[in-house]
Coordinates of C-alpha atoms and ligand atoms in Angstrom, one line a residue:
X21 CA 3.9 6.1 23.7
X22 CA 1.8 4.6 21.4
X23 CA 3.1 6.8 18.6
X24 CA 6.2 5.2 18.6
X25 CA 4.6 1.9 17.4
X26 CA 4.3 3.4 14.4
X27 CA 7.5 3.4 12.5
X28 CA 8.2 6.3 9.9
X29 CA 6.2 9.0 9.2
X30 CA 7.1 11.7 11.7
X31 CA 6.2 14.1 9.6
X32 CA 2.6 12.7 9.7
X33 CA 2.5 12.3 13.1
X34 CA 4.2 15.7 14.2
X35 CA 0.8 17.4 12.5
X36 CA -1.4 14.9 13.9
X37 CA 0.0 16.1 17.3
X38 CA 0.1 19.6 16.0
X39 CA -3.5 19.1 15.9
X40 CA -4.2 17.2 19.2
X41 CA -2.9 19.2 21.2
X42 CA -4.5 23.0 19.5
X43 CA -7.8 20.9 19.9
X44 CA -8.7 22.0 16.0
X45 CA -8.8 19.1 15.2
X46 CA -10.0 18.5 11.0
X47 CA -13.9 17.0 10.7
X48 CA -11.7 14.7 8.4
X49 CA -8.7 13.2 7.3
X50 CA -8.1 11.1 4.8
X51 CA -4.4 9.8 4.8
X52 CA -2.4 9.4 1.3
X53 CA -0.1 6.7 0.4
X54 CA 1.4 3.7 -1.2
X55 CA -0.1 -0.1 0.2
X56 CA 2.3 -1.8 3.1
X57 CA 3.5 1.1 5.0
X58 CA 1.3 1.4 7.5
X59 CA -1.7 4.0 6.5
X60 CA -4.7 2.1 8.8
X61 CA -2.2 1.9 11.9
X62 CA -1.6 5.6 12.3
X63 CA -5.4 6.1 11.3
X64 CA -5.8 4.0 14.5
X65 CA -3.2 5.3 16.5
X66 CA -5.1 8.6 15.5
X67 CA -8.5 7.2 16.5
X68 CA -7.4 6.1 19.8
X69 CA -5.3 9.5 20.6
X70 CA -8.5 11.3 20.1
X71 CA -10.3 9.6 23.2
X72 CA -7.8 7.9 25.6
X73 CA -8.3 9.3 28.7
X74 CA -4.4 10.1 30.0
X75 CA -3.5 12.9 30.6
X76 CA -2.6 15.7 27.4
X77 CA 0.4 15.1 25.8
X78 CA 0.1 11.8 26.7
X79 CA -2.2 10.3 23.8
X80 CA -2.9 7.9 23.0
X81 CA -1.1 6.1 26.4
X82 CA -1.5 2.5 25.3
X83 CA -2.5 1.9 28.4
X84 CA -6.1 2.8 29.4
X85 CA -9.2 0.6 29.1
X86 CA -10.3 3.5 26.3
X87 CA -6.8 2.2 24.3
X88 CA -6.8 -1.3 24.8
X89 CA -10.6 -2.0 23.3
X90 CA -9.6 0.4 20.3
X91 CA -6.4 -1.3 19.7
X92 CA -8.8 -4.5 19.9
X93 CA -11.3 -4.1 17.6
X94 CA -13.9 -3.7 19.4
X95 CA -15.1 -0.3 20.8
X96 CA -18.7 1.1 20.4
X97 CA -17.8 4.5 18.8
X98 CA -14.9 3.8 16.6
X99 CA -16.6 2.0 13.3
X100 CA -14.1 1.0 10.7
X101 CA -15.0 -0.1 7.4
X102 CA -12.0 -2.1 6.1
X103 CA -11.6 -3.8 3.0
X104 CA -12.1 -7.7 2.4
X105 CA -15.7 -9.5 2.1
X106 CA -17.8 -10.4 -1.0
X107 CA -17.8 -7.0 -2.2
X108 CA -15.0 -4.6 -2.2
X109 CA -17.4 -1.3 -2.4
X110 CA -18.0 0.6 0.0
X111 CA -21.9 0.8 -0.5
X112 CA -24.5 3.7 0.3
X113 CA -26.5 1.2 2.6
X114 CA -22.3 0.7 5.1
X115 CA -22.6 4.4 4.9
X116 CA -26.6 5.2 5.6
X117 CA -25.8 2.9 8.7
X118 CA -22.5 5.1 9.9
X119 CA -24.5 7.6 9.8
X120 CA -26.6 7.0 11.2
X121 CA -24.9 6.3 14.4
X122 CA -23.5 9.2 14.0
X123 CA -26.2 10.8 14.4
X124 CA -27.2 9.2 18.2
X125 CA -24.5 10.6 20.8
X126 CA -21.1 8.5 21.5
X127 CA -21.8 5.5 23.6
X128 CA -18.8 6.4 25.7
X129 CA -15.8 8.0 24.5
X130 CA -15.2 11.5 23.9
X131 CA -16.0 11.7 20.7
X132 CA -17.5 8.4 17.5
X133 CA -14.5 7.7 14.9
X134 CA -15.5 6.1 11.3
X135 CA -12.3 4.4 10.1
X136 CA -12.7 4.1 6.1
X137 CA -9.1 2.0 4.5
X138 CA -9.7 2.7 1.3
X139 CA -11.8 5.6 0.3
X140 CA -11.1 5.2 -3.3
X141 CA -13.6 2.1 -2.5
X142 CA -16.6 4.2 -1.6
X143 CA -18.9 4.0 -4.4
X144 CA -20.7 7.3 -6.2
X145 CA -23.7 7.1 -4.5
X146 CA -22.1 6.3 -0.8
X147 CA -19.0 9.2 -1.6
X148 CA -22.0 11.7 -1.8
X149 CA -23.5 10.5 1.3
X150 CA -20.8 11.0 2.9
X151 CA -19.6 14.0 1.4
X152 CA -23.2 15.7 3.0
X153 CA -21.6 14.1 6.4
X154 CA -18.3 15.8 5.8
X155 CA -19.9 19.6 4.7
X156 CA -21.5 20.1 8.1
X157 CA -18.9 18.8 10.6
X158 CA -20.1 17.8 14.3
X159 CA -17.8 17.8 17.4
X160 CA -18.5 14.9 18.4
X161 CA -17.7 12.6 15.0
X162 CA -14.1 12.9 13.4
X163 CA -13.7 10.6 10.1
X164 CA -10.1 8.7 9.3
X165 CA -10.0 8.1 5.3
X166 CA -7.0 5.8 3.7
X167 CA -6.5 5.7 -0.1
X168 CA -3.1 4.3 -2.2
X169 CA -5.3 5.7 -5.7
X170 CA -6.3 9.2 -4.6
X171 CA -6.6 9.3 -8.2
X172 CA -9.6 7.2 -7.3
X173 CA -11.3 9.5 -5.1
X174 CA -14.1 11.7 -5.4
X175 CA -12.5 14.7 -5.6
X176 CA -14.9 16.4 -3.5
X177 CA -14.4 13.9 -0.8
X178 CA -10.2 14.9 -1.5
X179 CA -11.0 18.6 -0.9
X180 CA -12.7 18.1 2.2
X181 CA -10.1 16.5 3.9
X182 CA -6.8 17.4 5.8
X183 CA -4.4 15.6 4.0
X184 CA -1.9 13.9 5.6
X185 CA 0.8 12.0 3.4
X186 CA 2.9 8.9 4.5
X187 CA 5.4 7.7 2.1
X188 CA 7.0 4.6 0.9
X189 CA 9.3 3.5 4.5
X190 CA 13.4 3.4 4.1
X191 CA 14.4 0.1 3.0
X192 CA 16.2 -0.6 7.2
X193 CA 12.6 0.3 8.7
X194 CA 11.6 -2.3 6.1
X195 CA 13.9 -4.8 7.1
X196 CA 13.5 -4.3 10.8
X197 CA 10.0 -5.1 10.7
X198 CA 10.2 -8.4 9.0
X199 CA 13.1 -9.8 10.8
X200 CA 11.4 -8.6 14.5
X201 CA 7.8 -8.7 13.8
X202 CA 7.1 -11.5 11.1
X203 CA 10.1 -14.1 12.1
X204 CA 12.2 -13.5 8.7
X205 CA 15.0 -14.7 8.7
X206 CA 17.6 -12.0 7.6
X207 CA 19.2 -12.5 4.5
X208 CA 15.7 -12.8 3.1
X209 CA 14.2 -9.5 5.0
X210 CA 17.4 -7.5 3.9
X211 CA 17.0 -8.1 0.1
X212 CA 12.8 -8.3 0.2
X213 CA 13.0 -4.9 2.3
X214 CA 15.3 -4.1 -0.7
X215 CA 13.1 -4.5 -3.4
X216 CA 9.8 -3.9 -1.6
X217 CA 10.0 -0.2 -2.5
X218 CA 9.2 0.7 0.7
X219 CA 5.8 -1.4 1.5
X220 CA 5.6 -3.7 4.0
X221 CA 3.2 -6.3 2.8
X222 CA 5.0 -6.4 -0.5
X223 CA 8.5 -7.0 1.8
X224 CA 6.0 -9.8 2.9
X225 CA 4.7 -11.2 0.0
X226 CA 8.3 -10.9 -1.6
X227 CA 10.0 -13.3 1.2
X228 CA 6.8 -15.9 1.5
X229 CA 7.6 -16.9 -2.1
X230 CA 11.3 -16.1 -1.7
X231 CA 12.5 -19.2 -3.8
X232 CA 9.6 -18.9 -6.6
X233 CA 10.4 -15.4 -7.4
X234 CA 14.4 -16.0 -7.1
X235 CA 13.9 -18.9 -9.9
X236 CA 12.3 -15.9 -12.3
X237 CA 14.7 -13.8 -11.6
X238 CA 16.9 -16.4 -12.9
X239 CA 15.5 -17.4 -15.5
X240 CA 15.1 -13.5 -16.4
X241 CA 18.4 -13.0 -16.5
X242 CA 19.8 -15.9 -18.1
X243 CA 23.0 -15.0 -20.2
X244 CA 21.4 -17.8 -22.3
X245 CA 18.4 -17.4 -24.2
X246 CA 15.6 -19.1 -22.5
X247 CA 12.5 -18.9 -23.7
X248 CA 11.0 -22.3 -23.1
X249 CA 8.8 -21.0 -19.9
X250 CA 7.2 -18.3 -21.3
X251 CA 6.3 -21.3 -24.2
X252 CA 4.6 -23.2 -21.2
X253 CA 4.7 -21.6 -18.1
X254 CA 2.9 -18.8 -18.4
X255 CA 0.7 -17.6 -15.3
X256 CA -3.5 -17.6 -15.6
X257 CA -4.4 -15.4 -12.5
X258 CA -5.1 -11.8 -12.1
X259 CA -2.8 -12.0 -8.9
X260 CA 0.5 -14.3 -10.9
X261 CA -0.4 -12.0 -13.7
X262 CA 0.2 -8.8 -12.3
X263 CA 3.6 -10.5 -9.9
X264 CA 5.2 -11.2 -13.0
X265 CA 5.0 -7.8 -14.6
X266 CA 6.3 -6.2 -11.3
X267 CA 9.4 -8.6 -11.8
X268 CA 10.2 -8.4 -15.5
X269 CA 9.7 -4.2 -14.8
X270 CA 11.6 -4.4 -11.7
X271 CA 14.2 -6.7 -13.7
X272 CA 14.8 -4.1 -16.7
X273 CA 14.7 -0.7 -14.4
X274 CA 17.9 -2.6 -12.6
X275 CA 18.6 -4.0 -16.6
X276 CA 18.9 0.3 -17.4
X277 CA 20.6 1.3 -14.4
X278 CA 23.8 -1.1 -14.7
X279 CA 23.5 -0.4 -18.4
X280 CA 23.8 3.0 -16.3
X281 CA 27.3 2.5 -14.9
X282 CA 25.2 3.0 -11.4
X283 CA 26.0 -0.2 -9.3
X284 CA 24.6 1.3 -5.9
X285 CA 21.5 2.0 -7.4
X286 CA 20.9 -1.9 -8.3
X287 CA 17.9 -3.2 -6.8
X288 CA 18.4 -6.8 -7.4
X289 CA 21.6 -7.0 -5.9
X290 CA 22.7 -10.8 -5.9
X291 CA 22.2 -10.2 -9.8
X292 CA 24.5 -7.8 -10.6
X293 CA 26.8 -9.9 -13.2
X294 CA 23.9 -11.0 -15.0
X295 CA 22.5 -7.9 -15.0
X296 CA 25.6 -6.1 -16.4
X297 CA 25.7 -8.8 -18.9
X298 CA 22.6 -8.0 -20.3
X299 CA 22.8 -4.2 -20.1
X300 CA 25.8 -5.0 -22.2
X301 CA 23.8 -6.7 -24.4
X302 CA 20.7 -4.9 -25.4
X303 CA 19.6 -1.6 -26.6
X304 CA 19.0 0.4 -23.3
X305 CA 16.3 2.5 -25.0
X306 CA 14.0 -0.2 -25.5
X307 CA 14.3 -1.9 -22.6
X308 CA 13.1 0.7 -20.8
X309 CA 10.4 1.6 -23.5
X310 CA 9.6 -1.9 -23.3
X311 CA 9.4 -1.1 -19.2
X312 CA 6.9 1.1 -20.1
X313 CA 5.2 -0.9 -21.7
X314 CA 5.3 -3.6 -19.0
X315 CA 3.9 -1.3 -16.7
X316 CA 0.3 -0.3 -19.0
X317 CA -0.1 -3.4 -19.3
X318 CA 0.4 -4.1 -15.1
X319 CA -2.4 -1.0 -15.4
X320 CA -4.3 -2.4 -17.6
X321 CA -5.5 -5.6 -15.1
X322 CA -7.0 -3.8 -12.9
X323 CA -9.7 -2.2 -15.6
X324 CA -10.8 -6.6 -16.2
X325 CA -9.0 -7.7 -19.1
X326 CA -8.2 -11.3 -19.0
X327 CA -5.0 -12.0 -17.5
X328 CA -4.5 -14.9 -19.3
X329 CA -4.1 -12.0 -22.5
X330 CA -2.5 -9.8 -20.4
X331 CA 0.4 -12.5 -19.8
X332 CA 0.8 -13.4 -23.5
X333 CA 1.4 -9.8 -24.3
X334 CA 3.4 -9.7 -22.3
X335 CA 5.5 -12.5 -23.8
X336 CA 5.4 -10.8 -27.1
X337 CA 7.0 -8.2 -25.5
X338 CA 10.1 -10.0 -23.5
X339 CA 10.8 -12.0 -26.7
X340 CA 10.8 -9.1 -29.2
X341 CA 12.9 -7.8 -26.7
X342 CA 15.4 -10.4 -26.3
X343 CA 15.3 -10.6 -30.3
X344 CA 13.8 -13.8 -30.1
Ligands
ZN295 ZN1 -5.0 5.8 26.4

């Protein structure tokens, strides 16, 4: 059964199967959860289950031509609006085109399916155009939306969708995916999965720059105050600055955990000694406050504040925490 190819999310899969078995499938679903946990994969399985030609209870079968064609991404009745391209927004033209296609009969499937990956990317105009279709659902069309940013979705869209929660994956599931599907070495996979907050894409991103990441951690945890790297080596791109802020925040979280005497909850287990030393030397309340300030700086990066400015503000906060 193809549902087994989607790791974790047992409650979500159970809900979808109940709907399929009862033949009361809502006109629209919104799969909600963090980046990199498999929301799109789960939505694609639902698209296959809706159109699979195998016996009821066996869908999606992974064997029939429809299942195979949807998996390859070339089925004429399954329309994918995926992130990427010059503009990351989903514009009204794309929604109009989709609804125009939905007004016609399915080409050869039971129902037409639209998978909008990243519903927060819909412009207001596009969301309003989509809303009309969600208000008058057709029996031969289904909408599968995903988002990692529920608060940025139009509330009227959210209220017309059946929500499907896709939470973080357990660390052992992430580790298994890294070693078995992505060929990571077991040690890196083990450590990256622990730091991934349940996101495969986050774990892969960390594993892909593991050595550089370890260098940053060594600097953050150095017993001797090391500030030269902050003076000269500040990152400049939005992505690099975001990474540094996330690394600083995760490190401070561990300093606070070490100070609270909960070693089993430390994420950077291989840096336990450095964390305990810093925890003993730092004011833990300030450490937590700084972590929250860094988090809000991380959010300001999404508001198109200059990455250089954000990086230098983060540096000031770090130096001030260290008493430099
Ligand atoms: Zn099938």
